[in-house]
mmCIF file of C-alpha atoms in Angstrom:
data_model
loop_
_atom_site.group_PDB
_atom_site.id
_atom_site.type_symbol
_atom_site.label_atom_id
_atom_site.label_comp_id
_atom_site.label_asym_id
_atom_site.label_seq_id
_atom_site.Cartn_x
_atom_site.Cartn_y
_atom_site.Cartn_z
ATOM 1 C CA MET A 1 11.749 8.240 -29.056
ATOM 2 C CA PHE A 2 11.022 11.132 -26.692
ATOM 3 C CA SER A 3 8.968 8.810 -24.479
ATOM 4 C CA ILE A 4 11.857 6.341 -24.194
ATOM 5 C CA ILE A 5 14.304 9.126 -23.285
ATOM 6 C CA LEU A 6 11.878 10.411 -20.671
ATOM 7 C CA ALA A 7 11.460 6.857 -19.326
ATOM 8 C CA LEU A 8 15.242 6.516 -18.953
ATOM 9 C CA ILE A 9 15.471 9.851 -17.122
ATOM 10 C CA LEU A 10 12.635 8.899 -14.783
ATOM 11 C CA GLY A 11 14.134 5.437 -14.253
ATOM 12 C CA GLY A 12 17.458 6.987 -13.250
ATOM 13 C CA SER A 13 15.638 9.398 -10.935
ATOM 14 C CA TYR A 14 13.806 6.491 -9.320
ATOM 15 C CA LEU A 15 17.056 4.621 -8.636
ATOM 16 C CA TYR A 16 18.581 7.762 -7.111
ATOM 17 C CA LEU A 17 15.553 8.460 -4.905
ATOM 18 C CA ARG A 18 15.302 4.829 -3.824
ATOM 19 C CA ARG A 19 18.981 4.772 -2.861
ATOM 20 C CA ARG A 20 18.567 8.049 -0.966
ATOM 21 C CA ASP A 21 15.559 6.767 0.996
ATOM 22 C CA ALA A 22 13.307 3.952 -0.156
ATOM 23 C CA ARG A 23 10.587 5.000 2.303
ATOM 24 C CA MET A 24 8.994 7.675 0.114
ATOM 25 C CA LEU A 25 5.736 7.268 -1.795
ATOM 26 C CA ARG A 26 6.988 9.701 -4.426
ATOM 27 C CA ASN A 27 9.407 6.943 -5.466
ATOM 28 C CA GLY A 28 6.371 4.950 -6.567
ATOM 29 C CA LEU A 29 5.047 7.894 -8.592
ATOM 30 C CA VAL A 30 8.369 8.223 -10.438
ATOM 31 C CA LEU A 31 8.544 4.447 -10.990
ATOM 32 C CA VAL A 32 5.008 4.222 -12.404
ATOM 33 C CA ALA A 33 5.645 7.238 -14.643
ATOM 34 C CA ALA A 34 8.875 5.649 -15.908
ATOM 35 C CA CYS A 35 7.054 2.402 -16.708
ATOM 36 C CA TRP A 36 4.233 4.289 -18.444
ATOM 37 C CA PHE A 37 6.568 6.227 -20.732
ATOM 38 C CA ALA A 38 8.643 3.081 -21.376
ATOM 39 C CA VAL A 39 5.557 1.159 -22.526
ATOM 40 C CA THR A 40 4.376 4.150 -24.587
ATOM 41 C CA GLY A 41 7.773 4.584 -26.211
ATOM 42 C CA VAL A 42 8.181 0.888 -27.036
ATOM 43 C CA SER A 43 4.633 0.805 -28.465
ATOM 44 C CA GLN A 44 5.427 3.757 -30.728
ATOM 45 C CA VAL A 45 8.632 2.135 -31.982
ATOM 46 C CA LEU A 46 6.873 -1.180 -32.620
ATOM 47 C CA ALA A 47 4.062 0.618 -34.467
ATOM 48 C CA GLN A 48 6.656 2.169 -36.804
ATOM 49 C CA TRP A 49 8.523 -1.082 -37.420
ATOM 50 C CA PHE A 50 5.549 -3.453 -37.344
ATOM 51 C CA PRO A 51 2.313 -1.574 -38.259
ATOM 52 C CA TRP A 52 0.190 -4.622 -37.417
ATOM 53 C CA THR A 53 0.971 -4.152 -33.717
ATOM 54 C CA GLN A 54 -1.420 -1.170 -33.736
ATOM 55 C CA TRP A 55 -4.272 -3.669 -33.935
ATOM 56 C CA ILE A 56 -3.093 -5.226 -30.689
ATOM 57 C CA THR A 57 -3.271 -1.813 -28.995
ATOM 58 C CA LEU A 58 -6.762 -1.219 -30.396
ATOM 59 C CA GLY A 59 -7.806 -4.669 -29.200
ATOM 60 C CA ILE A 60 -6.587 -3.933 -25.681
ATOM 61 C CA VAL A 61 -8.503 -0.636 -25.668
ATOM 62 C CA ALA A 62 -11.644 -2.371 -26.967
ATOM 63 C CA LEU A 63 -11.426 -4.947 -24.176
ATOM 64 C CA THR A 64 -11.198 -2.281 -21.455
ATOM 65 C CA PRO A 65 -14.946 -2.416 -20.596
ATOM 66 C CA LEU A 66 -14.687 -6.197 -20.226
ATOM 67 C CA ALA A 67 -11.624 -5.807 -18.010
ATOM 68 C CA VAL A 68 -13.594 -3.381 -15.810
ATOM 69 C CA VAL A 69 -16.416 -5.901 -15.439
ATOM 70 C CA VAL A 70 -13.958 -8.713 -14.642
ATOM 71 C CA LEU A 71 -12.219 -6.528 -12.030
ATOM 72 C CA ALA A 72 -15.548 -5.629 -10.443
ATOM 73 C CA GLY A 73 -16.571 -9.284 -10.353
ATOM 74 C CA PHE A 74 -13.297 -10.276 -8.717
ATOM 75 C CA LEU A 75 -13.617 -7.577 -6.049
ATOM 76 C CA ILE A 76 -17.245 -8.428 -5.290
ATOM 77 C CA SER A 77 -16.427 -12.146 -5.059
ATOM 78 C CA ASN A 78 -13.485 -11.409 -2.782
ATOM 79 C CA GLY A 79 -15.653 -9.147 -0.623
ATOM 80 C CA LEU A 80 -18.252 -11.886 -0.145
ATOM 81 C CA ARG A 81 -15.473 -14.342 0.741
ATOM 82 C CA MET A 82 -14.071 -11.876 3.294
ATOM 83 C CA ILE A 83 -17.504 -11.568 4.924
ATOM 84 C CA ARG A 84 -17.816 -15.358 5.194
ATOM 85 C CA ARG A 85 -14.325 -15.841 6.638
ATOM 86 C CA GLU A 86 -13.619 -12.637 8.582
ATOM 87 C CA GLY A 87 -16.998 -11.107 9.466
ATOM 88 C CA ARG A 88 -18.805 -7.898 8.504
ATOM 89 C CA SER A 89 -16.433 -5.190 9.663
ATOM 90 C CA LEU A 90 -15.983 -2.089 7.504
ATOM 91 C CA GLY A 91 -12.414 -3.100 6.657
ATOM 92 C CA ASN A 92 -13.609 -6.496 5.425
ATOM 93 C CA LEU A 93 -16.278 -4.856 3.255
ATOM 94 C CA LEU A 94 -13.835 -2.658 1.319
ATOM 95 C CA SER A 95 -13.288 -4.984 -1.640
ATOM 96 C CA LEU A 96 -17.063 -5.504 -1.972
ATOM 97 C CA ILE A 97 -17.655 -1.739 -1.855
ATOM 98 C CA ALA A 98 -14.880 -1.132 -4.385
ATOM 99 C CA GLY A 99 -16.282 -3.753 -6.751
ATOM 100 C CA LEU A 100 -19.779 -2.256 -6.621
ATOM 101 C CA ALA A 101 -18.318 1.222 -7.170
ATOM 102 C CA VAL A 102 -16.396 0.045 -10.249
ATOM 103 C CA LEU A 103 -19.700 -1.179 -11.714
ATOM 104 C CA VAL A 104 -22.019 1.611 -10.607
ATOM 105 C CA LEU A 105 -19.979 4.805 -11.075
ATOM 106 C CA PRO A 106 -19.631 4.521 -14.897
ATOM 107 C CA VAL A 107 -23.390 3.946 -15.118
ATOM 108 C CA ILE A 108 -24.083 7.020 -12.996
ATOM 109 C CA ALA A 109 -21.731 9.110 -15.156
ATOM 110 C CA ALA A 110 -23.426 7.905 -18.354
ATOM 111 C CA LEU A 111 -26.907 8.661 -16.965
ATOM 112 C CA LEU A 112 -25.781 12.166 -16.032
ATOM 113 C CA VAL A 113 -24.372 12.803 -19.512
ATOM 114 C CA ILE A 114 -27.452 11.636 -21.434
ATOM 115 C CA THR A 115 -29.623 14.131 -19.570
ATOM 116 C CA LEU A 116 -27.821 16.840 -21.607
ATOM 117 C CA ASN A 117 -28.189 19.099 -18.590
ATOM 118 C CA PRO A 118 -25.040 21.268 -18.260
ATOM 119 C CA VAL A 119 -24.848 20.863 -14.481
ATOM 120 C CA ALA A 120 -25.346 17.099 -14.736
ATOM 121 C CA ILE A 121 -22.627 16.878 -17.386
ATOM 122 C CA GLY A 122 -20.385 18.925 -15.114
ATOM 123 C CA LEU A 123 -21.009 16.485 -12.259
ATOM 124 C CA ALA A 124 -20.185 13.578 -14.600
ATOM 125 C CA ALA A 125 -16.924 15.300 -15.569
ATOM 126 C CA LEU A 126 -16.060 15.876 -11.903
ATOM 127 C CA LEU A 127 -16.815 12.227 -11.148
ATOM 128 C CA PHE A 128 -14.527 11.175 -14.010
ATOM 129 C CA PHE A 129 -11.675 13.457 -12.895
ATOM 130 C CA LEU A 130 -11.858 12.398 -9.243
ATOM 131 C CA CYS A 131 -12.106 8.682 -10.064
ATOM 132 C CA SER A 132 -9.131 9.039 -12.419
ATOM 133 C CA TYR A 133 -7.095 10.856 -9.766
ATOM 134 C CA PHE A 134 -7.771 8.384 -6.974
ATOM 135 C CA GLY A 135 -7.320 5.498 -9.400
ATOM 136 C CA VAL A 136 -3.858 6.731 -10.352
ATOM 137 C CA VAL A 137 -2.972 7.253 -6.686
ATOM 138 C CA PHE A 138 -4.052 3.683 -5.954
ATOM 139 C CA VAL A 139 -1.941 2.303 -8.822
ATOM 140 C CA VAL A 140 1.086 4.231 -7.498
ATOM 141 C CA PHE A 141 0.456 2.981 -3.961
ATOM 142 C CA LEU A 142 -0.107 -0.642 -4.979
ATOM 143 C CA ALA A 143 2.863 -0.761 -7.367
ATOM 144 C CA TYR A 144 5.303 0.674 -4.865
ATOM 145 C CA ALA A 145 3.885 -1.360 -1.973
ATOM 146 C CA MET A 146 4.652 -4.506 -3.962
ATOM 147 C CA VAL A 147 8.115 -3.259 -4.959
ATOM 148 C CA TYR A 148 9.037 -2.124 -1.442
ATOM 149 C CA GLY A 149 7.710 -5.353 0.048
ATOM 150 C CA ARG A 150 10.225 -7.336 -2.037
ATOM 151 C CA MET A 151 13.249 -5.290 -0.989
ATOM 152 C CA LYS A 152 15.828 -6.993 1.222
ATOM 153 C CA HIS A 153 16.833 -5.223 4.418
ATOM 154 C CA THR A 154 20.458 -4.086 4.360
ATOM 155 C CA VAL A 155 20.947 -2.840 7.932
ATOM 156 C CA SER A 156 22.497 -4.766 10.810
ATOM 157 C CA PRO A 157 19.690 -4.261 13.325
ATOM 158 C CA ALA A 158 20.176 -3.416 16.975
ATOM 159 C CA SER A 159 16.506 -4.311 17.463
ATOM 160 C CA VAL A 160 13.782 -6.187 15.613
ATOM 161 C CA VAL A 161 10.328 -4.687 16.161
ATOM 162 C CA ILE A 162 7.351 -6.934 15.385
ATOM 163 C CA LEU A 163 4.093 -5.019 14.963
ATOM 164 C CA GLY A 164 1.079 -6.514 16.678
ATOM 165 C CA SER A 165 -2.392 -7.352 15.444
ATOM 166 C CA GLN A 166 -5.479 -8.807 17.099
ATOM 167 C CA ILE A 167 -5.045 -11.887 19.274
ATOM 168 C CA ILE A 168 -7.875 -14.386 19.684
ATOM 169 C CA ASN A 169 -8.665 -15.921 23.091
ATOM 170 C CA GLY A 170 -5.270 -14.766 24.313
ATOM 171 C CA LYS A 171 -3.490 -16.725 21.574
ATOM 172 C CA VAL A 172 -1.586 -15.750 18.446
ATOM 173 C CA PRO A 173 -3.671 -16.320 15.259
ATOM 174 C CA PRO A 174 -2.125 -17.289 11.869
ATOM 175 C CA LEU A 175 -1.852 -13.696 10.582
ATOM 176 C CA LEU A 176 0.185 -12.581 13.597
ATOM 177 C CA ARG A 177 2.122 -15.858 13.705
ATOM 178 C CA SER A 178 3.382 -15.076 10.213
ATOM 179 C CA ARG A 179 4.873 -11.799 11.481
ATOM 180 C CA LEU A 180 6.446 -13.475 14.500
ATOM 181 C CA ASP A 181 8.032 -16.228 12.423
ATOM 182 C CA LYS A 182 9.470 -13.621 10.061
ATOM 183 C CA GLY A 183 10.774 -11.641 13.038
ATOM 184 C CA LEU A 184 12.488 -14.759 14.387
ATOM 185 C CA GLU A 185 14.047 -15.346 10.973
ATOM 186 C CA VAL A 186 15.464 -11.808 10.923
ATOM 187 C CA TYR A 187 16.641 -12.147 14.543
ATOM 188 C CA ARG A 188 18.436 -15.451 13.949
ATOM 189 C CA ARG A 189 20.115 -14.240 10.781
ATOM 190 C CA ALA A 190 21.327 -11.072 12.508
ATOM 191 C CA SER A 191 22.457 -13.032 15.594
ATOM 192 C CA ALA A 192 24.638 -15.254 13.421
ATOM 193 C CA GLN A 193 26.317 -12.248 11.802
ATOM 194 C CA LYS A 194 27.125 -10.082 14.827
ATOM 195 C CA GLU A 195 28.464 -10.574 18.338
ATOM 196 C CA LEU A 196 25.556 -8.842 20.096
ATOM 197 C CA ALA A 197 22.180 -10.322 19.158
ATOM 198 C CA PRO A 198 19.434 -7.794 18.386
ATOM 199 C CA LEU A 199 16.650 -7.107 20.853
ATOM 200 C CA LEU A 200 13.260 -8.587 19.928
ATOM 201 C CA ILE A 201 10.412 -6.148 20.646
ATOM 202 C CA PRO A 202 6.903 -7.552 20.058
ATOM 203 C CA SER A 203 4.644 -4.510 20.092
ATOM 204 C CA GLY A 204 0.925 -4.184 20.753
ATOM 205 C CA GLY A 205 -1.469 -3.049 23.448
ATOM 206 C CA GLN A 206 -4.688 -4.622 24.676
ATOM 207 C CA GLY A 207 -7.832 -4.012 22.650
ATOM 208 C CA ALA A 208 -11.330 -3.901 24.102
ATOM 209 C CA ASP A 209 -12.021 -7.412 22.774
ATOM 210 C CA GLU A 210 -8.677 -8.907 23.840
ATOM 211 C CA SER A 211 -7.980 -10.746 27.086
ATOM 212 C CA ARG A 212 -4.406 -9.437 27.406
ATOM 213 C CA PRO A 213 -1.925 -7.183 25.584
ATOM 214 C CA GLU A 214 -0.837 -8.339 22.142
ATOM 215 C CA GLY A 215 2.811 -7.717 23.053
ATOM 216 C CA ALA A 216 2.617 -10.165 25.979
ATOM 217 C CA ALA A 217 1.068 -12.951 23.857
ATOM 218 C CA MET A 218 3.647 -12.324 21.129
ATOM 219 C CA ALA A 219 6.517 -12.448 23.635
ATOM 220 C CA ASP A 220 5.291 -15.818 24.928
ATOM 221 C CA TYR A 221 5.220 -17.147 21.379
ATOM 222 C CA LEU A 222 8.762 -15.929 20.645
ATOM 223 C CA VAL A 223 10.186 -17.506 23.810
ATOM 224 C CA ALA A 224 8.321 -20.767 23.167
ATOM 225 C CA ALA A 225 9.774 -20.753 19.633
ATOM 226 C CA GLY A 226 13.313 -20.623 20.983
ATOM 227 C CA ALA A 227 14.175 -16.945 21.424
ATOM 228 C CA PRO A 228 16.128 -16.339 24.681
ATOM 229 C CA SER A 229 13.828 -14.606 27.170
ATOM 230 C CA GLU A 230 16.538 -12.027 27.965
ATOM 231 C CA HIS A 231 16.458 -10.955 24.299
ATOM 232 C CA VAL A 232 12.686 -10.325 24.300
ATOM 233 C CA VAL A 233 11.127 -7.164 25.737
ATOM 234 C CA ALA A 234 7.419 -6.679 25.068
ATOM 235 C CA GLU A 235 5.804 -3.326 24.329
ATOM 236 C CA GLU A 236 2.229 -3.499 25.688
ATOM 237 C CA LYS A 237 0.662 -0.021 25.357
ATOM 238 C CA ALA A 238 0.492 0.857 21.652
ATOM 239 C CA THR A 239 -2.901 1.162 19.958
ATOM 240 C CA THR A 240 -1.774 2.426 16.532
ATOM 241 C CA THR A 241 1.101 1.709 14.164
ATOM 242 C CA ALA A 242 2.659 5.078 14.976
ATOM 243 C CA GLU A 243 2.562 4.251 18.698
ATOM 244 C CA ASN A 244 4.020 0.791 17.971
ATOM 245 C CA LEU A 245 7.020 2.469 16.397
ATOM 246 C CA GLN A 246 7.398 5.294 18.923
ATOM 247 C CA PHE A 247 7.076 3.136 22.049
ATOM 248 C CA SER A 248 9.286 0.383 20.632
ATOM 249 C CA ALA A 249 11.988 2.895 19.738
ATOM 250 C CA THR A 250 11.896 4.158 23.340
ATOM 251 C CA ILE A 251 12.272 0.606 24.678
ATOM 252 C CA ALA A 252 15.200 -0.047 22.332
ATOM 253 C CA GLN A 253 16.866 3.163 23.488
ATOM 254 C CA ASP A 254 16.309 2.309 27.168
ATOM 255 C CA GLN A 255 17.796 -1.156 26.614
ATOM 256 C CA GLY A 256 20.908 0.295 24.978
ATOM 257 C CA ARG A 257 19.850 -0.810 21.484
ATOM 258 C CA GLY A 258 19.232 2.612 19.985
ATOM 259 C CA GLY A 259 20.765 1.853 16.576
ATOM 260 C CA ALA A 260 19.094 0.734 13.361
ATOM 261 C CA MET A 261 15.975 -1.378 13.598
ATOM 262 C CA VAL A 262 14.171 -3.797 11.331
ATOM 263 C CA ILE A 263 10.385 -3.556 11.562
ATOM 264 C CA VAL A 264 8.374 -6.678 10.757
ATOM 265 C CA THR A 265 4.741 -6.676 9.663
ATOM 266 C CA ASN A 266 2.581 -8.366 7.032
ATOM 267 C CA ASN A 267 3.336 -7.693 3.367
ATOM 268 C CA TYR A 268 0.269 -5.491 2.756
ATOM 269 C CA HIS A 269 1.243 -3.220 5.683
ATOM 270 C CA VAL A 270 4.931 -2.784 4.823
ATOM 271 C CA LEU A 271 4.766 0.475 2.862
ATOM 272 C CA ARG A 272 2.620 2.393 5.363
ATOM 273 C CA ALA A 273 4.842 1.239 8.235
ATOM 274 C CA ALA A 274 7.868 2.414 6.250
ATOM 275 C CA LEU A 275 6.294 5.817 5.560
ATOM 276 C CA LEU A 276 5.482 6.224 9.259
ATOM 277 C CA SER A 277 8.983 5.215 10.363
ATOM 278 C CA ARG A 278 10.438 7.869 8.062
ATOM 279 C CA LYS A 279 7.967 10.472 9.328
ATOM 280 C CA LEU A 280 9.003 9.673 12.916
ATOM 281 C CA GLY A 281 12.691 10.019 12.038
ATOM 282 C CA LEU A 282 13.590 6.410 12.831
ATOM 283 C CA GLU A 283 16.577 4.652 11.307
ATOM 284 C CA ALA A 284 14.633 1.637 10.139
ATOM 285 C CA GLN A 285 13.812 -0.728 7.329
ATOM 286 C CA VAL A 286 10.570 -2.700 7.070
ATOM 287 C CA VAL A 287 10.136 -6.298 5.931
ATOM 288 C CA GLY A 288 6.927 -8.183 5.271
ATOM 289 C CA SER A 289 5.639 -11.633 6.071
ATOM 290 C CA PRO A 290 3.210 -13.628 3.884
ATOM 291 C CA SER A 291 -0.566 -13.196 4.184
ATOM 292 C CA ALA A 292 -3.429 -15.362 2.950
ATOM 293 C CA ARG A 293 -4.150 -14.439 -0.676
ATOM 294 C CA TYR A 294 -7.882 -13.939 -0.175
ATOM 295 C CA PHE A 295 -7.074 -11.374 2.538
ATOM 296 C CA LEU A 296 -4.853 -9.161 0.355
ATOM 297 C CA PRO A 297 -7.384 -7.159 -1.760
ATOM 298 C CA SER A 298 -9.269 -5.812 1.265
ATOM 299 C CA ALA A 299 -6.021 -5.375 3.213
ATOM 300 C CA PHE A 300 -4.380 -3.305 0.479
ATOM 301 C CA LEU A 301 -7.542 -1.216 0.079
ATOM 302 C CA ARG A 302 -7.580 -0.613 3.844
ATOM 303 C CA GLU A 303 -3.959 0.532 3.758
ATOM 304 C CA TYR A 304 -4.720 2.782 0.781
ATOM 305 C CA VAL A 305 -7.613 4.432 2.619
ATOM 306 C CA ALA A 306 -5.381 4.876 5.689
ATOM 307 C CA ILE A 307 -2.694 6.623 3.631
ATOM 308 C CA LEU A 308 -5.304 8.881 2.000
ATOM 309 C CA THR A 309 -6.638 9.774 5.450
ATOM 310 C CA GLU A 310 -3.170 10.520 6.805
ATOM 311 C CA HIS A 311 -2.553 12.913 3.868
ATOM 312 C CA LYS A 312 -6.118 14.175 3.389
ATOM 313 C CA VAL A 313 -5.149 17.855 3.222
ATOM 314 C CA LEU A 314 -2.602 17.205 0.469
ATOM 315 C CA HIS A 315 -5.064 15.187 -1.603
ATOM 316 C CA ALA A 316 -7.793 17.782 -1.092
ATOM 317 C CA LEU A 317 -5.458 20.467 -2.453
ATOM 318 C CA LEU A 318 -4.473 18.296 -5.415
ATOM 319 C CA CYS A 319 -8.164 17.766 -6.240
ATOM 320 C CA LEU A 320 -8.922 21.513 -6.294
ATOM 321 C CA PRO A 321 -7.735 21.988 -9.926
ATOM 322 C CA PHE A 322 -10.185 19.285 -11.027
ATOM 323 C CA VAL A 323 -13.008 21.062 -9.205
ATOM 324 C CA ALA A 324 -12.005 24.383 -10.776
ATOM 325 C CA LEU A 325 -11.852 22.822 -14.248
ATOM 326 C CA THR A 326 -15.268 21.265 -13.756
ATOM 327 C CA LEU A 327 -16.773 24.587 -12.700
ATOM 328 C CA PHE A 328 -15.240 26.229 -15.770
ATOM 329 C CA LEU A 329 -16.614 23.543 -18.113
ATOM 330 C CA THR A 330 -20.049 23.694 -16.479
ATOM 331 C CA ALA A 331 -20.174 27.482 -16.814
ATOM 332 C CA ALA A 332 -19.124 27.220 -20.466
ATOM 333 C CA LEU A 333 -21.872 24.645 -21.154
ATOM 334 C CA VAL A 334 -24.494 26.793 -19.402
ATOM 335 C CA LEU A 335 -23.505 29.822 -21.491
ATOM 336 C CA ALA A 336 -23.485 27.782 -24.681
ATOM 337 C CA SER A 337 -26.972 26.411 -23.999
ATOM 338 C CA SER A 338 -28.511 29.781 -23.084
#
């Protein structure tokens, strides 16, 4: 019963935090915790009322190793598919690397433990703690990325910012076209609801392997798709998501559209764009466009790594207790064996 009460408290806290500002990763932590305690509480109640349900729980636990193997196989298969379709960049290799890690790390931990060497056992414990920590962080990130990506924007935008991605031979590829079509949808809906249509700002600079700025190619696509040219102002200098947002906000301000903005990107990128917009102090909401399903595992892993990198000091500090605990356990084992 305590777990259910705690789940209700956490659920209420999540709703409050989400209403206050949905662009916070801590919302995902509270949501996942609420779901965990809700499942735990319901399982405890069912076990009291229907004792046979305990066998279902034991069965799920027993199948965990199989689930790990299935997950690893899926990630490896997806990684190989990404290489065939998208090439051998580091970002495209992430699902393959993750799948191999899911298979190999438990084996390494087991080999360290069976040596019965105190230091080796300590390293296995550290490996377990760190994998558990980063696994939980990934679950929080993925869960809230999916939840945030399904939220409807509630602002009446003064501008619609469409984040760029790589263009091919000066043209807009399917991934970027998805963002532009979503941006046009938001623009047309907002135009029908207000007297002054929002400003469309396609944002993206020119990469080393691109023949022209992404923003220029995106602007051409928007105009060809029916957007009035006077409502489209391209941003052509940004090289990162943060610069996309900063430079686009400046353009909106210069054009007299300094109010709320809707930011459009692909669904896997929505949460990180939202976190950055909050960090930059922008009044904005972020919406996502569809992406090819095979692309999503590597894309979400890439976004996860990017968020870890952006908050590396925080995560390093949060890992210190695990390191300290491992050192304590290793010292205790060394003393016990001497």
